[in-house]
């Protein structure tokens, strides 16, 4: 892949610009108030995985925050495709952020309407490295969930997630599982959390204001249904997870990633579980993938 020959290009408010010059104004409300939403999608074989669901969730986040839609869905899909194309990304991710826009700093919404800011950034990924990580499995640590009450909205207000993930890194773990006041795992710092019971049932927390409704989580539910694996939507404690047959996380960047240690203690035999591994293998055969280089049927 001749990625070193071409400069990275990002999209900022109507323009494709060299990545190193890509910038928004210092009074962008995303920058000052985290008054912005985002989506991060997997790119695989040059196509965006599960684009429709990501754009549906984006619409919902915008509605919840009363940020106006910056452009039509078709136009947005074209911009995403163009950024992927210009950066020659075959495998990696595409990041989309929409803020309320630029206005003199004042907490309430701007009184005069401002145009939302739109930023799109593509990133190359290393598929071999990710697959190797899934073969080895990852460690998670647990931390109190210190976030606000509407984490179902995918905002860029991620400071507690940042701190939790940094703590994980410093503990040589890949993810932090966030735990509510009652001792139940909500989700990971940037992923949803799952376990497998002794009976081979998948367990993950139901949708609600306390978790992000992950697109990969949905795709794994569809994959499980196709494979005849039962899914139970309920919360689980750290204790239950530590005794589980398997544990794993899901996200657009990790798809299905087996968890082999929790707070340094092995889950089951300390190796990736068979169900998590099977779900990872089958996932892309079930979810939507659009070849954006040919046409965009939206
Ligand atoms: N993170 N929970 C949180 C807090 C997340 O940030 C994410 C995604 C998920 C999984 O959602 P999805 O399956 O739609 O990726 C759950 C992305 C990858 C990120 O922040 O980069």
Coordinates of C-alpha atoms and ligand atoms in Angstrom, one line a residue:
X1 CA 0.0 0.0 0.0
X2 CA 1.8 3.2 -1.1
X3 CA 0.5 5.3 1.7
X4 CA 3.8 7.0 2.3
X5 CA 3.6 8.5 -1.2
X6 CA 0.5 10.5 -0.7
X7 CA -0.2 13.1 1.9
X8 CA -3.0 12.6 4.3
X9 CA -6.1 14.5 3.5
X10 CA -9.0 15.4 5.8
X11 CA -12.3 17.2 5.3
X12 CA -13.1 20.4 7.2
X13 CA -16.3 22.4 6.5
X14 CA -16.6 21.9 2.8
X15 CA -12.9 21.5 2.0
X16 CA -10.5 18.6 1.5
X17 CA -7.3 19.9 3.1
X18 CA -3.8 18.5 3.9
X19 CA -4.2 16.8 7.3
X20 CA -1.4 18.9 8.8
X21 CA -3.4 22.1 8.1
X22 CA -6.8 20.7 9.0
X23 CA -8.2 23.0 11.8
X24 CA -11.4 24.4 13.2
X25 CA -11.8 27.8 14.8
X26 CA -10.8 28.3 18.5
X27 CA -14.3 29.2 19.3
X28 CA -15.8 26.1 17.9
X29 CA -18.2 24.8 20.5
X30 CA -16.9 21.3 20.1
X31 CA -13.5 22.6 21.3
X32 CA -14.8 24.8 24.1
X33 CA -17.8 22.8 25.5
X34 CA -17.6 19.3 23.9
X35 CA -20.8 20.5 22.2
X36 CA -20.4 18.0 19.4
X37 CA -21.2 14.4 18.4
X38 CA -19.1 11.9 16.5
X39 CA -19.1 8.5 14.7
X40 CA -16.2 6.2 14.1
X41 CA -16.7 3.4 11.6
X42 CA -14.6 0.5 10.5
X43 CA -13.3 0.6 7.0
X44 CA -12.7 -2.8 5.5
X45 CA -11.7 -3.6 1.9
X46 CA -12.2 0.1 1.3
X47 CA -15.9 0.0 2.4
X48 CA -17.6 1.4 5.4
X49 CA -19.0 -1.3 7.7
X50 CA -22.5 -0.7 8.8
X51 CA -22.8 2.8 7.5
X52 CA -26.6 3.0 7.6
X53 CA -26.7 2.2 11.3
X54 CA -23.9 4.7 12.1
X55 CA -25.7 7.4 10.2
X56 CA -29.0 6.5 12.0
X57 CA -27.2 6.8 15.4
X58 CA -25.6 10.1 14.2
X59 CA -29.1 11.5 13.3
X60 CA -30.3 10.5 16.8
X61 CA -27.3 12.1 18.6
X62 CA -27.9 15.3 16.6
X63 CA -31.6 15.3 17.4
X64 CA -31.0 14.8 21.1
X65 CA -28.7 17.8 21.2
X66 CA -30.7 19.9 18.7
X67 CA -27.8 20.3 16.4
X68 CA -29.0 20.8 12.8
X69 CA -28.1 18.3 10.1
X70 CA -25.2 19.8 8.2
X71 CA -26.0 18.1 4.9
X72 CA -28.1 15.3 3.4
X73 CA -27.2 11.7 4.2
X74 CA -26.3 11.2 0.6
X75 CA -23.9 14.1 0.6
X76 CA -22.3 13.0 3.9
X77 CA -21.8 9.5 2.6
X78 CA -20.1 11.0 -0.5
X79 CA -17.7 13.0 1.7
X80 CA -16.9 9.9 3.8
X81 CA -16.2 7.9 0.7
X82 CA -14.1 10.7 -0.8
X83 CA -11.9 11.0 2.3
X84 CA -11.4 7.2 2.3
X85 CA -10.5 7.3 -1.4
X86 CA -8.1 10.3 -1.2
X87 CA -6.3 8.6 1.7
X88 CA -6.3 5.2 0.0
X89 CA -7.6 3.5 3.1
X90 CA -8.4 -0.2 2.5
X91 CA -8.4 -1.1 6.2
X92 CA -8.8 1.3 9.1
X93 CA -11.4 3.7 10.2
X94 CA -13.3 6.9 9.3
X95 CA -14.1 9.4 11.9
X96 CA -16.9 12.0 11.6
X97 CA -17.4 14.8 14.0
X98 CA -20.2 17.4 13.9
X99 CA -20.2 20.3 16.4
X100 CA -22.9 23.0 17.0
X101 CA -20.6 25.4 15.2
X102 CA -18.5 28.5 15.9
X103 CA -19.9 31.3 18.2
X104 CA -18.7 33.8 20.8
X105 CA -18.2 31.8 24.0
X106 CA -21.5 31.6 25.9
X107 CA -22.9 28.4 27.4
X108 CA -26.5 28.5 25.9
X109 CA -27.0 27.8 22.2
X110 CA -26.1 30.7 19.9
X111 CA -29.1 32.9 19.5
X112 CA -28.4 33.5 15.8
X113 CA -28.2 30.2 13.9
X114 CA -24.7 29.0 13.1
X115 CA -23.7 26.3 10.7
X116 CA -22.5 23.1 12.3
X117 CA -18.8 22.3 11.9
X118 CA -18.1 19.0 10.0
X119 CA -14.8 17.2 10.2
X120 CA -13.9 13.9 8.6
X121 CA -10.6 12.1 9.2
X122 CA -9.5 8.7 7.8
X123 CA -7.0 6.5 9.5
X124 CA -5.1 3.4 8.2
X125 CA -5.3 0.4 10.4
X126 CA -3.2 -2.7 10.8
X127 CA -5.4 -5.7 10.2
X128 CA -2.7 -8.3 11.0
X129 CA -1.9 -6.6 14.2
X130 CA -5.6 -6.5 15.3
X131 CA -6.1 -10.1 14.3
X132 CA -3.0 -11.1 16.3
X133 CA -4.4 -9.2 19.3
X134 CA -7.6 -11.2 19.0
X135 CA -5.7 -14.4 19.0
X136 CA -3.8 -13.4 22.2
X137 CA -6.8 -11.7 23.9
X138 CA -6.7 -8.6 25.9
X139 CA -6.7 -7.5 29.6
X140 CA -9.2 -5.2 31.1
X141 CA -9.2 -3.3 34.4
X142 CA -12.3 -2.0 36.2
X143 CA -12.9 1.6 37.3
X144 CA -15.9 3.5 38.7
X145 CA -18.1 4.9 36.0
X146 CA -17.8 8.7 36.5
X147 CA -19.6 9.8 33.4
X148 CA -22.8 11.9 32.9
X149 CA -26.3 10.4 32.6
X150 CA -26.7 10.5 28.9
X151 CA -23.8 8.4 27.5
X152 CA -26.2 7.0 24.9
X153 CA -25.6 10.2 23.0
X154 CA -22.3 9.8 21.2
X155 CA -20.7 13.1 22.2
X156 CA -17.1 14.1 22.2
X157 CA -17.3 14.7 26.0
X158 CA -15.0 11.8 26.7
X159 CA -12.8 12.9 29.5
X160 CA -13.8 10.2 32.0
X161 CA -13.2 7.6 29.2
X162 CA -9.8 9.1 28.4
X163 CA -8.8 8.9 32.1
X164 CA -10.1 5.3 32.4
X165 CA -8.3 4.2 29.2
X166 CA -5.1 5.9 30.4
X167 CA -5.3 4.0 33.7
X168 CA -5.8 0.8 31.7
X169 CA -2.7 1.5 29.6
X170 CA -0.7 2.2 32.8
X171 CA -1.9 -1.2 34.1
X172 CA -0.8 -2.9 30.9
X173 CA -4.4 -3.5 29.9
X174 CA -6.2 -2.6 26.7
X175 CA -9.6 -1.5 28.1
X176 CA -11.2 -0.2 31.3
X177 CA -14.6 -1.6 32.2
X178 CA -16.7 1.1 33.9
X179 CA -18.7 0.0 36.9
X180 CA -21.9 1.6 38.2
X181 CA -22.7 2.4 41.9
X182 CA -24.4 -1.0 42.3
X183 CA -21.3 -2.9 41.1
X184 CA -22.6 -3.7 37.6
X185 CA -20.4 -3.2 34.5
X186 CA -21.9 -0.5 32.2
X187 CA -19.4 -0.7 29.3
X188 CA -15.8 -0.1 28.3
X189 CA -14.1 3.2 27.9
X190 CA -14.6 2.9 24.1
X191 CA -16.4 -0.4 23.7
X192 CA -19.4 -2.5 24.9
X193 CA -18.8 -5.3 27.4
X194 CA -20.0 -8.9 27.1
X195 CA -19.6 -12.2 28.9
X196 CA -20.6 -15.8 28.1
X197 CA -22.3 -17.9 30.8
X198 CA -21.5 -21.5 31.7
X199 CA -24.5 -22.4 29.5
X200 CA -23.1 -20.6 26.5
X201 CA -25.4 -17.6 26.7
X202 CA -24.1 -14.2 25.7
X203 CA -24.8 -11.5 28.2
X204 CA -24.6 -7.7 27.6
X205 CA -26.3 -4.7 29.2
X206 CA -29.6 -3.6 27.7
X207 CA -29.7 -0.3 25.8
X208 CA -30.4 2.7 28.0
X209 CA -29.0 6.1 29.0
X210 CA -26.0 4.5 30.8
X211 CA -24.4 2.8 27.7
X212 CA -23.7 3.7 24.1
X213 CA -25.8 1.6 21.9
X214 CA -22.9 0.2 20.0
X215 CA -23.3 -0.6 16.3
X216 CA -20.9 -3.5 16.6
X217 CA -23.0 -4.7 19.6
X218 CA -26.0 -4.8 17.3
X219 CA -24.1 -6.6 14.6
X220 CA -22.9 -9.2 17.1
X221 CA -26.5 -9.7 18.2
X222 CA -27.5 -10.3 14.6
X223 CA -24.6 -12.6 14.1
X224 CA -25.5 -14.6 17.3
X225 CA -29.1 -14.9 16.1
X226 CA -27.9 -16.3 12.8
X227 CA -25.6 -18.8 14.6
X228 CA -28.4 -19.8 17.0
X229 CA -26.5 -18.4 20.0
X230 CA -28.8 -17.0 22.8
X231 CA -28.4 -13.4 24.0
X232 CA -29.6 -12.2 27.3
X233 CA -29.9 -8.5 27.8
X234 CA -29.0 -7.8 31.4
X235 CA -26.3 -6.2 33.5
X236 CA -23.5 -8.3 35.0
X237 CA -21.2 -7.7 38.0
X238 CA -17.4 -7.7 37.9
X239 CA -17.6 -10.8 40.1
X240 CA -19.8 -12.7 37.5
X241 CA -17.5 -11.6 34.7
X242 CA -14.5 -13.0 36.6
X243 CA -16.2 -16.4 36.8
X244 CA -17.6 -16.4 33.3
X245 CA -16.8 -18.9 30.6
X246 CA -15.7 -16.1 28.3
X247 CA -15.6 -12.3 28.1
X248 CA -15.1 -9.9 25.2
X249 CA -15.6 -6.4 24.1
X250 CA -17.1 -5.0 20.9
X251 CA -16.5 -1.7 19.0
X252 CA -16.0 -0.5 15.5
X253 CA -12.2 -0.5 16.0
X254 CA -11.9 -3.9 17.7
X255 CA -15.0 -5.7 16.3
X256 CA -15.1 -8.7 18.7
X257 CA -12.0 -8.7 21.0
X258 CA -11.7 -11.5 23.5
X259 CA -10.9 -10.5 27.1
X260 CA -8.6 -12.9 28.9
X261 CA -7.8 -11.1 32.1
X262 CA -9.9 -8.9 34.4
X263 CA -7.9 -6.9 36.9
X264 CA -5.0 -9.2 36.2
X265 CA -6.9 -12.4 36.9
X266 CA -7.5 -14.9 34.1
X267 CA -11.0 -15.4 32.7
X268 CA -11.6 -19.2 32.4
X269 CA -8.3 -20.7 31.2
X270 CA -6.8 -17.4 30.2
X271 CA -7.3 -17.9 26.5
X272 CA -9.8 -16.4 24.0
X273 CA -13.1 -18.2 24.1
X274 CA -14.5 -20.2 21.3
X275 CA -17.8 -18.2 21.0
X276 CA -16.0 -14.8 20.9
X277 CA -13.6 -16.1 18.3
X278 CA -16.4 -17.6 16.2
X279 CA -18.4 -14.4 16.4
X280 CA -15.4 -12.4 15.3
X281 CA -14.9 -14.7 12.3
X282 CA -18.6 -14.6 11.3
X283 CA -19.4 -10.9 11.9
X284 CA -18.5 -9.4 8.6
X285 CA -20.5 -11.9 6.7
X286 CA -23.6 -10.7 8.5
X287 CA -23.4 -6.9 8.7
X288 CA -23.7 -4.4 6.0
X289 CA -20.6 -3.3 4.0
X290 CA -20.9 -1.0 1.1
X291 CA -18.4 -0.7 -1.6
X292 CA -18.4 3.1 -1.8
X293 CA -15.9 3.2 -4.7
X294 CA -18.6 1.8 -7.1
X295 CA -21.8 3.5 -6.0
X296 CA -23.6 4.6 -2.9
X297 CA -27.1 3.2 -2.8
X298 CA -28.5 5.4 -0.2
Ligands
LIG1 N1 -15.9 3.8 20.4 N2 -19.1 2.4 24.2 C1 -18.3 3.5 24.1 C2 -18.1 4.4 25.2 C3 -17.6 3.8 22.8 O1 -16.9 4.9 22.7 C4 -17.8 2.9 21.7 C5 -17.2 3.2 20.4 C6 -18.6 1.8 21.9 C7 -18.9 0.8 20.8 O2 -19.7 1.3 19.8 P1 -19.5 0.9 18.3 O3 -19.7 -0.5 18.2 O4 -20.6 1.7 17.6 O5 -18.1 1.3 17.8 C8 -19.3 1.6 23.1 C9 -15.4 4.2 19.1 C10 -14.8 3.1 18.4 C11 -14.4 5.3 19.4 O6 -14.6 6.1 20.3 O7 -13.4 5.4 18.6

